């Protein structure tokens, strides 16, 4: 089996291209009940629709960062999830999105994949701010985001559902000055500076 292409890597997680070869895998991760609840989505998507959606995403790369997350401790590295940043070029900001497959959660991969995506967004894409909203009961996600360098900036009330109950959304953001590092991008491009 060929080694997958990985652009930047940390100790456990790495980021590589978002690729058509893995679209059925993305679909599976996205339809997992934990992902649906985490995103406040209420109906599963069809594989046919997801494949069509991939084609749309593949044509929109100017406005979005999309990565496959790999577990780089596995041999060969295994795809475990995906991250994205949806860019607003007018203000140089972007909205962060992540999901990992259910078998790969709770091992620190989400934290590291989030940090690597911020690293890319700040040091290659030159964004000024990356933000997200997360359902407030989604404590694992909020903890992972905080460890990766996001901070809580507020709460939107009654704006979602969690397991059948109305829920608030926690709003978080990160700016380059908050970046916790180490920077895998800097290490790659200018290791001596
Ligand atoms: C959210 C997600 C990406 C996090 O990735 P992960 O690899 O599971 O997270 P990590 O293991 O890096 O970190 C989770 C942290 O939350 C902690 N945690 C887990 N459950 C918790 C809870 N109920 N309360 C408080 N902390 C909790 C863990 O202990 C860990 O902290 P630690 O590193 O100090 O031990 C992943 O769980 C996922 O894909 N979930 C489904 C989709 C989703 O909800 N996406 C987010 C939508 S906004």
Coordinates of C-alpha atoms and ligand atoms in Angstrom, one line a residue:
X1 CA 0.0 0.0 0.0
X2 CA 1.3 3.5 -0.9
X3 CA 2.1 5.9 1.9
X4 CA -0.5 8.7 2.0
X5 CA 0.7 12.2 1.3
X6 CA 0.9 14.2 4.6
X7 CA 1.7 17.9 4.4
X8 CA 2.2 18.8 8.1
X9 CA 2.5 16.5 11.0
X10 CA 2.6 16.6 14.8
X11 CA 3.4 13.8 17.2
X12 CA 0.1 11.8 16.6
X13 CA -1.8 13.6 13.9
X14 CA -1.0 14.8 10.4
X15 CA -2.8 16.8 7.8
X16 CA -3.0 15.7 4.1
X17 CA -5.1 16.4 1.1
X18 CA -8.9 16.1 1.1
X19 CA -9.3 13.6 -1.7
X20 CA -11.9 11.9 -3.8
X21 CA -10.5 8.5 -2.9
X22 CA -11.7 9.0 0.6
X23 CA -15.2 10.5 0.0
X24 CA -17.0 7.3 1.1
X25 CA -15.0 7.4 4.3
X26 CA -15.8 11.1 4.9
X27 CA -19.5 10.2 4.4
X28 CA -19.3 7.4 7.0
X29 CA -17.7 9.6 9.6
X30 CA -20.2 12.4 8.9
X31 CA -23.2 10.0 9.3
X32 CA -22.0 8.6 12.6
X33 CA -24.7 9.4 15.3
X34 CA -22.0 11.2 17.5
X35 CA -21.2 13.5 14.6
X36 CA -24.8 14.2 13.8
X37 CA -25.5 15.1 17.4
X38 CA -22.2 17.1 17.7
X39 CA -23.2 19.2 14.7
X40 CA -26.9 19.5 15.5
X41 CA -27.8 17.8 12.3
X42 CA -31.1 15.8 12.3
X43 CA -31.1 13.6 9.2
X44 CA -28.4 11.5 7.6
X45 CA -27.1 12.4 4.1
X46 CA -27.1 9.9 1.2
X47 CA -23.9 8.7 -0.2
X48 CA -24.9 9.9 -3.7
X49 CA -25.5 13.4 -2.3
X50 CA -22.2 13.4 -0.5
X51 CA -20.3 12.3 -3.6
X52 CA -21.9 15.2 -5.5
X53 CA -21.1 17.6 -2.6
X54 CA -17.5 16.5 -2.8
X55 CA -17.3 17.7 -6.5
X56 CA -18.6 21.1 -5.4
X57 CA -16.1 21.3 -2.5
X58 CA -13.3 20.3 -4.8
X59 CA -14.0 23.3 -7.1
X60 CA -14.1 25.7 -4.2
X61 CA -10.6 25.5 -2.9
X62 CA -10.0 29.3 -3.0
X63 CA -12.5 29.8 -0.2
X64 CA -11.8 26.8 2.0
X65 CA -9.0 24.8 3.6
X66 CA -9.9 21.1 3.7
X67 CA -7.7 18.4 5.1
X68 CA -7.8 14.7 5.8
X69 CA -6.5 14.0 9.3
X70 CA -4.2 11.0 9.7
X71 CA -3.0 9.1 12.7
X72 CA 0.7 9.3 11.9
X73 CA 1.6 6.8 14.7
X74 CA 0.0 4.0 12.7
X75 CA 2.0 2.2 10.0
X76 CA 1.1 3.2 7.4
X77 CA -0.6 6.4 8.6
X78 CA -4.4 5.9 8.8
X79 CA -7.1 8.4 7.8
X80 CA -9.1 9.2 10.9
X81 CA -11.1 12.3 10.2
X82 CA -11.3 15.7 8.4
X83 CA -10.9 19.4 9.2
X84 CA -11.9 22.5 7.3
X85 CA -11.8 26.2 7.5
X86 CA -14.4 28.2 5.5
X87 CA -12.6 31.4 4.6
X88 CA -14.2 34.9 4.4
X89 CA -11.6 36.8 2.3
X90 CA -13.1 40.2 2.9
X91 CA -12.0 40.1 6.5
X92 CA -9.4 37.3 6.4
X93 CA -11.2 35.1 8.9
X94 CA -12.5 31.5 8.7
X95 CA -14.9 29.1 10.4
X96 CA -13.3 25.9 11.8
X97 CA -15.0 22.5 11.4
X98 CA -13.7 19.0 12.5
X99 CA -14.9 15.5 12.8
X100 CA -13.1 12.3 13.6
X101 CA -14.3 8.7 13.0
X102 CA -15.9 7.2 16.2
X103 CA -13.0 4.7 16.7
X104 CA -10.4 7.5 16.8
X105 CA -11.9 9.9 19.4
X106 CA -10.6 10.5 22.9
X107 CA -6.9 9.9 22.1
X108 CA -5.7 13.5 21.6
X109 CA -6.0 13.4 17.8
X110 CA -8.7 16.0 17.7
X111 CA -6.6 18.4 19.8
X112 CA -3.6 18.0 17.6
X113 CA -5.5 18.1 14.3
X114 CA -7.1 21.4 15.5
X115 CA -3.7 22.9 16.4
X116 CA -2.2 21.8 13.0
X117 CA -5.2 23.3 11.1
X118 CA -4.7 26.6 13.0
X119 CA -1.0 26.5 12.3
X120 CA -1.8 26.2 8.6
X121 CA -4.5 28.8 8.7
X122 CA -2.2 31.4 10.4
X123 CA 1.2 30.6 8.8
X124 CA 0.2 29.6 5.3
X125 CA -3.2 31.1 4.6
X126 CA -2.4 34.2 6.8
X127 CA -5.9 34.4 8.4
X128 CA -6.3 37.0 11.2
X129 CA -8.9 35.0 13.1
X130 CA -10.4 31.5 13.1
X131 CA -13.7 31.0 14.9
X132 CA -16.3 28.3 15.6
X133 CA -19.5 27.6 17.4
X134 CA -20.1 24.3 19.3
X135 CA -23.1 23.0 21.2
X136 CA -22.3 23.8 24.9
X137 CA -22.9 20.2 26.1
X138 CA -20.2 19.0 23.7
X139 CA -17.6 19.1 26.4
X140 CA -15.0 16.9 24.6
X141 CA -15.0 19.2 21.7
X142 CA -14.7 22.4 23.8
X143 CA -11.8 20.9 25.8
X144 CA -10.0 19.8 22.6
X145 CA -10.5 23.3 21.1
X146 CA -9.2 25.0 24.3
X147 CA -6.1 22.8 24.4
X148 CA -5.5 23.7 20.7
X149 CA -5.6 27.5 21.3
X150 CA -9.2 28.6 21.0
X151 CA -10.8 30.6 23.7
X152 CA -14.4 31.0 24.7
X153 CA -15.8 34.4 23.6
X154 CA -19.5 34.0 24.4
X155 CA -22.6 31.9 24.3
X156 CA -25.6 31.9 21.9
X157 CA -28.7 31.0 23.9
X158 CA -31.2 28.4 22.8
X159 CA -29.7 28.1 19.4
X160 CA -29.5 24.3 19.1
X161 CA -30.5 20.9 20.4
X162 CA -28.6 18.3 22.2
X163 CA -30.2 14.8 22.6
X164 CA -33.7 16.2 22.2
X165 CA -33.3 19.2 24.6
X166 CA -32.7 22.8 23.6
X167 CA -29.1 23.8 24.1
X168 CA -26.8 26.9 23.9
X169 CA -23.9 27.2 21.6
X170 CA -20.5 28.2 22.8
X171 CA -18.6 30.7 20.6
X172 CA -14.8 30.4 20.4
X173 CA -12.1 32.2 18.5
X174 CA -8.3 32.0 18.0
X175 CA -5.9 34.6 16.6
X176 CA -2.2 34.2 15.6
X177 CA -1.0 35.8 18.9
X178 CA -2.7 33.1 20.9
X179 CA -1.1 30.3 18.9
X180 CA 0.2 27.8 21.4
X181 CA 2.6 26.0 19.1
X182 CA 4.9 24.4 18.4
X183 CA 4.5 25.4 14.7
X184 CA 4.8 22.4 12.4
X185 CA 4.7 24.8 9.5
X186 CA 7.6 27.0 10.8
X187 CA 9.6 23.8 11.6
X188 CA 9.1 22.7 8.0
X189 CA 9.9 26.0 6.3
X190 CA 12.4 27.8 8.5
X191 CA 13.6 25.4 11.3
X192 CA 16.5 27.7 12.3
X193 CA 14.5 30.9 12.7
Ligands
LIG1 C1 -14.8 16.8 18.8 C2 -13.7 15.9 18.4 C3 -13.1 16.3 17.1 C4 -12.6 15.9 19.5 O1 -11.6 15.1 19.1 P1 -11.0 14.0 20.2 O2 -9.8 13.4 19.6 O3 -12.1 13.1 20.6 O4 -10.5 15.0 21.4 P2 -9.2 14.9 22.3 O5 -9.0 13.5 22.7 O6 -8.1 15.5 21.6 O7 -9.6 15.8 23.5 C5 -10.8 15.7 24.2 C6 -10.7 16.2 25.6 O8 -11.9 16.4 26.2 C7 -11.9 15.7 27.4 N1 -13.3 15.2 27.6 C8 -13.9 14.2 27.0 N2 -15.2 14.1 27.5 C9 -15.4 15.1 28.3 C10 -16.5 15.6 29.1 N3 -17.6 15.0 29.1 N4 -16.3 16.7 29.9 C11 -15.1 17.4 29.9 N5 -14.0 17.0 29.2 C12 -14.2 15.9 28.4 C13 -10.9 14.6 27.2 O9 -10.5 14.1 28.5 C14 -9.8 15.4 26.5 O10 -9.1 16.2 27.3 P3 -7.6 15.8 27.8 O11 -6.8 15.9 26.6 O12 -7.3 16.9 28.8 O13 -7.7 14.4 28.4 C15 -14.2 14.4 18.2 O14 -14.7 13.9 19.5 C16 -15.4 14.3 17.2 O15 -15.1 14.2 16.0 N6 -16.6 14.3 17.7 C17 -17.8 14.1 16.8 C18 -18.0 15.3 15.9 C19 -18.1 16.6 16.7 O16 -18.8 16.7 17.7 N7 -17.5 17.7 16.1 C20 -17.5 19.0 16.7 C21 -18.6 19.8 16.3 S1 -18.5 21.5 16.7

